[in-house]
Amino acid sequence: MSARSRINLLFFLSIGIIFLIIAIVVPEQMGMYELISDFNDKSVKDFLSAYLNGFPHPWS
Amino acid sequence: MATSQKLNLSAFLRPVLNRKIRIIRTIVQLVIFGLLNGLMFGLPRLPILLPIEYPTGAAFSTVWNAFEALQYALSFWVFPYLAISIFVLFGAVVGKTTCGWACPFGLVQDLVSYIPTKKKKVSKPTNVSLGKIAIVIAGFVIAMAAIIGITYNRGEINKLAFGAGKDMPFSTLDPSSTLFASLYYYLKWGLVTDSFGAEIGQWRFMFILRLIIFVIVLILIAIYPRAYCRWICPTGAILGFFSKHSLLGIQRNPNRCVSGCNKCEQACPMQVPILSYDKNIKNKMCINCLECVEACDEGALKLTFRF
């Protein structure tokens, strides 16, 4: 692997690890993805609208 | 007698043995597809992101689609640290291996490629040019999600103006979402009820549009293997940005590659110009499917960590 590729790889790895740490440390970030962990809950059914647009009666 | 039976058996098994990497890959893809649908088998839903084309909202999905998570976070004006880190880390460490070995829509494309239609290839420059469509789609969707996020930031109610695409714009048309989520929900809620005939008349424009897109993509991948991966998939386009310098990748030994038979390039479903690289195959389209490794009679190609 060339020196340039190594530098790019190390740069990407550092960015990835830093962002991952931020995502784990900041509660707002983790809450974002845990928010809709249960799709049976009525409050998250709205999320499914992206897949169901144009459906006749999705909730009936 | 015993020798002739052995010969017959080896002749019978030869096609299987010659394609053993492909068979192993298909088994891995099927096992991962089962795990992704783990809710069906009692597995819990996890806040884990994967850079694959499988809708988060699929009925039995256990994980998050990283590209949907990226859009979802942006549309609520939250910086998508987790989604970006997943793309960067997966791309930098294993490249686009997830596309070749874990993506359910990749599995669908591989299965469609078994349909005995005449397969076509485009020229190398055309393949590169068409690959830019995926980058444009990814850029447009990210910009769209950011615009929705800005709108949300100015007032929660304003976001509703974006309709069904208000959380994840790409998922409203994504063929993978159509296959794994929309059609499933339609079968569940539409066909199971007694009023299917009456409901057909109520299909709306967007649903018909996404069905048309899905059918076009199906036809495309039946003619051009892995066409969706190569030219349309935004997840693959983002991963490709980091995978060029990935740790895991294909390495070519030019000393062994003496005949220049071109079998590797012929076997590659992504049309990667393998022979144009001296040692490391640094191509953003390579999905590490190992079709080239299997095709090479000289053993000049191998999958390795290249640091």
XYZ file of C-alpha atoms in Angstrom:
367
model
C 0.000 0.000 0.000
C 1.373 3.421 -0.951
C 2.096 6.120 1.645
C -0.770 8.209 0.305
C -3.231 5.342 0.676
C -1.982 4.731 4.222
C -2.504 8.402 5.144
C -6.006 8.329 3.642
C -6.819 5.109 5.486
C -5.572 6.432 8.826
C -7.466 9.698 8.300
C -10.711 7.834 7.567
C -10.229 5.506 10.525
C -9.594 8.433 12.882
C -12.669 10.314 11.634
C -14.775 7.158 11.954
C -13.628 6.432 15.507
C -14.039 10.066 16.649
C -17.560 10.242 15.188
C -18.429 6.872 16.745
C -17.292 8.092 20.179
C -19.327 11.290 19.782
C -22.363 9.224 18.744
C -22.033 7.017 21.827
C -21.262 9.817 24.308
C -23.936 12.306 23.207
C -27.306 10.923 24.461
C -29.272 12.805 21.778
C -27.499 10.747 19.109
C -28.234 7.310 20.575
C -31.782 8.326 21.472
C -32.345 9.164 17.824
C -31.938 5.545 16.746
C -33.504 3.928 19.791
C -36.571 6.119 19.399
C -38.358 3.777 17.074
C -37.023 0.450 18.251
C -40.555 -0.932 18.517
C -42.558 -0.618 15.317
C -45.708 -1.939 16.943
C -46.083 1.212 18.979
C -48.717 3.565 17.551
C -46.462 6.579 18.030
C -43.911 5.279 15.511
C -46.280 4.122 12.795
C -45.842 7.504 11.144
C -42.243 6.484 10.404
C -43.499 3.800 8.051
C -45.189 6.357 5.824
C -41.991 6.471 3.749
C -42.652 2.883 2.680
C -46.427 3.075 2.507
C -47.088 6.229 0.571
C -49.907 5.588 -1.842
C -51.352 2.673 0.066
C -55.116 2.492 0.322
C -55.697 1.907 4.045
C -52.421 0.898 5.635
C -53.624 0.973 9.213
C -57.014 -0.626 8.771
C -15.677 -50.085 -10.910
C -14.924 -48.018 -7.846
C -12.568 -45.821 -9.845
C -15.172 -45.181 -12.541
C -17.766 -44.266 -9.880
C -15.253 -41.869 -8.318
C -14.614 -40.315 -11.719
C -18.344 -39.963 -12.360
C -18.840 -38.371 -8.957
C -16.005 -35.896 -9.462
C -17.387 -35.028 -12.911
C -20.806 -34.538 -11.331
C -19.408 -32.345 -8.565
C -17.027 -30.361 -10.771
C -19.457 -27.488 -11.502
C -20.142 -27.216 -7.767
C -16.460 -27.361 -6.811
C -15.569 -24.833 -9.492
C -18.094 -22.398 -8.035
C -17.447 -23.092 -4.360
C -16.720 -19.440 -3.453
C -19.993 -18.355 -5.048
C -21.864 -21.108 -3.201
C -20.264 -20.097 0.119
C -21.114 -16.454 -0.589
C -24.741 -17.296 -1.361
C -24.995 -19.295 1.888
C -23.489 -16.363 3.843
C -25.920 -13.952 2.142
C -28.884 -16.193 3.042
C -27.753 -16.591 6.676
C -27.296 -12.819 7.040
C -30.693 -12.253 5.409
C -32.157 -14.561 8.064
C -30.405 -12.657 10.852
C -31.594 -9.326 9.429
C -35.136 -10.723 9.675
C -34.419 -11.936 13.202
C -37.669 -10.614 14.674
C -39.308 -13.551 12.911
C -37.207 -15.921 15.028
C -37.521 -14.017 18.294
C -34.311 -11.977 18.052
C -34.548 -8.438 19.491
C -34.479 -5.250 17.455
C -31.085 -3.592 17.925
C -29.929 0.026 17.541
C -27.200 -1.154 15.143
C -26.534 0.451 11.779
C -25.343 -1.443 8.722
C -24.410 -0.010 5.316
C -26.754 -2.269 3.351
C -29.868 -1.844 1.237
C -32.475 -3.229 3.593
C -35.293 -1.006 4.880
C -35.322 -0.214 8.568
C -39.100 -0.390 8.510
C -39.253 -3.925 7.153
C -41.590 -5.947 9.347
C -38.949 -8.271 10.836
C -35.874 -6.084 10.497
C -33.453 -6.235 13.422
C -31.089 -3.416 12.409
C -31.022 0.078 10.938
C -30.130 0.871 7.360
C -27.220 3.344 7.717
C -28.314 5.483 4.761
C -31.851 5.745 6.148
C -30.409 6.630 9.571
C -28.345 9.343 7.903
C -31.428 10.797 6.204
C -33.553 10.402 9.332
C -31.081 12.251 11.558
C -30.537 15.032 9.015
C -34.285 15.493 8.526
C -34.553 16.217 12.272
C -31.576 18.573 12.030
C -29.357 16.277 14.093
C -25.832 15.733 12.779
C -25.612 12.011 11.790
C -22.387 11.146 13.633
C -23.266 7.457 14.037
C -24.328 6.937 10.410
C -21.224 8.705 9.073
C -18.915 6.752 11.400
C -20.478 3.483 10.223
C -19.940 4.397 6.566
C -16.363 5.547 7.190
C -15.338 2.588 9.363
C -16.955 -0.083 7.194
C -15.606 1.546 4.039
C -12.079 1.965 5.404
C -11.776 -1.477 6.985
C -13.721 -3.945 4.820
C -14.476 -1.752 1.805
C -17.697 -2.715 0.041
C -17.623 -6.306 1.314
C -21.049 -5.759 2.892
C -22.450 -5.108 -0.616
C -21.152 -8.440 -1.878
C -21.713 -10.604 1.183
C -24.444 -9.081 3.376
C -26.743 -6.788 1.386
C -30.186 -8.390 0.878
C -30.794 -6.424 -2.317
C -27.395 -7.643 -3.511
C -28.643 -11.173 -2.878
C -31.761 -10.403 -4.920
C -29.561 -9.120 -7.740
C -27.412 -12.249 -7.620
C -30.524 -14.443 -7.696
C -32.005 -12.449 -10.608
C -28.715 -12.935 -12.474
C -29.468 -16.690 -12.527
C -32.443 -15.975 -14.809
C -31.296 -17.270 -18.202
C -31.408 -14.003 -20.101
C -28.658 -12.759 -22.362
C -26.334 -10.768 -20.084
C -24.864 -7.568 -21.458
C -21.854 -5.483 -20.507
C -21.230 -1.806 -21.058
C -17.873 -0.357 -22.049
C -15.465 0.533 -19.233
C -15.785 4.339 -19.671
C -19.601 4.025 -19.779
C -19.528 1.940 -16.600
C -17.530 4.666 -14.839
C -19.825 7.415 -16.162
C -22.998 5.569 -15.147
C -21.480 5.023 -11.694
C -21.653 8.781 -11.204
C -25.463 8.570 -11.213
C -25.292 6.907 -7.774
C -23.087 9.723 -6.466
C -25.560 12.311 -7.788
C -28.476 10.414 -6.175
C -26.626 10.206 -2.829
C -25.741 13.916 -2.959
C -29.267 14.930 -3.914
C -30.863 12.833 -1.162
C -28.470 14.142 1.501
C -29.120 17.735 0.366
C -32.871 17.060 0.390
C -32.710 15.597 3.924
C -30.724 18.654 5.076
C -33.329 20.996 3.541
C -36.075 19.066 5.357
C -33.995 19.392 8.552
C -33.695 23.158 8.137
C -37.469 23.334 7.601
C -38.020 21.217 10.731
C -35.693 23.475 12.681
C -37.874 26.477 11.800
C -41.045 24.772 12.967
C -41.998 21.151 13.519
C -45.258 21.423 11.563
C -43.494 22.721 8.414
C -41.888 19.330 7.864
C -45.270 17.790 7.039
C -45.215 19.669 3.731
C -42.709 17.076 2.457
C -45.333 14.329 2.699
C -44.200 10.709 2.993
C -40.602 11.700 2.254
C -40.387 13.946 5.286
C -38.167 11.546 7.282
C -36.312 9.582 4.608
C -36.727 10.986 1.085
C -34.975 8.129 -0.742
C -37.035 5.405 0.935
C -40.206 6.621 -0.767
C -38.850 5.373 -4.122
C -36.119 2.923 -3.132
C -36.706 -0.444 -4.910
C -35.295 -2.297 -1.904
C -37.921 -0.685 0.353
C -40.582 -1.510 -2.242
C -39.602 -5.168 -2.233
C -38.915 -5.786 1.450
C -41.327 -3.352 3.121
C -44.026 -1.884 0.856
C -45.035 -5.053 -0.965
C -44.990 -7.019 2.287
C -47.241 -4.477 4.032
C -49.506 -4.362 1.017
C -49.848 -8.143 1.009
C -50.530 -8.041 4.745
C -52.951 -5.151 4.865
C -54.235 -5.099 1.305
C -54.631 -8.600 0.009
C -55.571 -10.236 3.285
C -58.648 -8.059 3.659
C -61.786 -8.808 1.668
C -61.775 -5.458 -0.091
C -58.740 -5.916 -2.377
C -60.737 -5.362 -5.551
C -62.158 -2.119 -4.220
C -58.753 -0.944 -3.025
C -57.025 -1.288 -6.396
C -58.905 1.772 -7.599
C -57.495 3.761 -4.713
C -53.822 3.173 -5.511
C -52.142 6.490 -5.650
C -49.492 7.962 -7.912
C -46.484 7.411 -5.603
C -47.197 3.733 -5.040
C -47.570 3.091 -8.755
C -44.397 5.113 -9.406
C -42.371 3.076 -6.932
C -43.718 -0.158 -8.442
C -42.698 1.052 -11.907
C -39.202 1.937 -10.617
C -38.933 -1.487 -8.988
C -39.901 -3.289 -12.203
C -37.464 -1.170 -14.265
C -34.665 -2.013 -11.804
C -35.572 -5.719 -11.966
C -35.383 -5.683 -15.773
C -32.116 -3.735 -15.610
C -30.445 -6.186 -13.233
C -31.674 -9.155 -15.282
C -29.800 -7.764 -18.302
C -26.838 -6.034 -16.617
C -25.650 -7.996 -13.528
C -25.494 -5.885 -10.348
C -26.635 -2.805 -12.321
C -28.362 -1.314 -9.267
C -25.169 -1.698 -7.190
C -23.022 -0.161 -9.880
C -25.088 2.755 -11.072
C -27.914 3.585 -8.666
C -27.258 2.528 -5.059
C -26.443 5.591 -2.888
C -25.226 3.381 -0.008
C -22.664 1.814 -2.327
C -21.694 5.234 -3.688
C -20.908 6.546 -0.184
C -19.047 3.350 0.790
C -17.093 3.514 -2.469
C -15.694 6.886 -1.463
C -13.867 5.243 1.474
C -13.349 1.736 0.058
C -10.663 2.748 -2.455
C -8.124 2.746 0.378
C -9.710 -0.047 2.415
C -7.669 -2.450 4.528
C -9.394 -5.533 3.138
C -9.215 -5.878 -0.591
C -8.121 -7.837 -3.639
C -4.427 -7.980 -4.431
C -2.985 -8.996 -7.783
C 0.361 -10.702 -8.204
C 1.673 -9.538 -11.611
C 4.402 -12.229 -11.583
C 1.777 -14.961 -11.568
C -0.521 -13.206 -14.015
C 1.444 -14.103 -17.126
C -1.140 -15.224 -19.654
C -3.302 -12.084 -19.491
C -6.319 -14.322 -20.110
C -8.765 -11.644 -18.893
C -10.942 -14.272 -17.169
C -11.044 -12.174 -13.979
C -12.474 -9.139 -15.756
C -14.965 -11.326 -17.590
C -16.142 -12.848 -14.294
C -16.395 -9.551 -12.387
C -20.084 -8.559 -12.049
C -19.062 -4.960 -11.316
C -16.876 -4.709 -14.453
C -13.807 -3.620 -12.477
C -10.782 -3.177 -14.816
C -8.662 -5.556 -12.697
C -5.759 -5.876 -15.133
C -5.209 -2.106 -15.163
C -3.980 -2.247 -11.552
C -0.394 -3.212 -10.779
C -0.955 -4.682 -7.323
C -3.857 -3.492 -5.157
C -7.276 -3.318 -6.811
C -8.278 0.174 -5.688
C -11.617 0.561 -7.388
C -14.656 2.087 -5.726
C -16.929 -0.453 -7.427
C -15.165 -3.589 -6.117
C -17.451 -5.485 -3.702
C -14.910 -8.211 -2.789
C -17.269 -10.890 -4.117
C -14.214 -12.998 -5.094
C -15.655 -13.967 -8.497
C -12.323 -12.852 -9.988
C -10.316 -14.935 -7.490
C -12.387 -17.977 -8.402
C -12.018 -17.345 -12.130
C -8.233 -16.942 -12.015
C -6.562 -20.250 -12.954
C -3.102 -18.866 -12.187
C -3.842 -17.950 -8.576
C -2.738 -14.377 -9.207
C -5.535 -12.775 -7.187
C -6.217 -13.018 -3.478
C -8.235 -11.289 -0.792
C -5.948 -9.824 1.820
C -5.397 -7.075 4.373
C -3.169 -4.606 2.556
C -1.421 -2.191 4.883
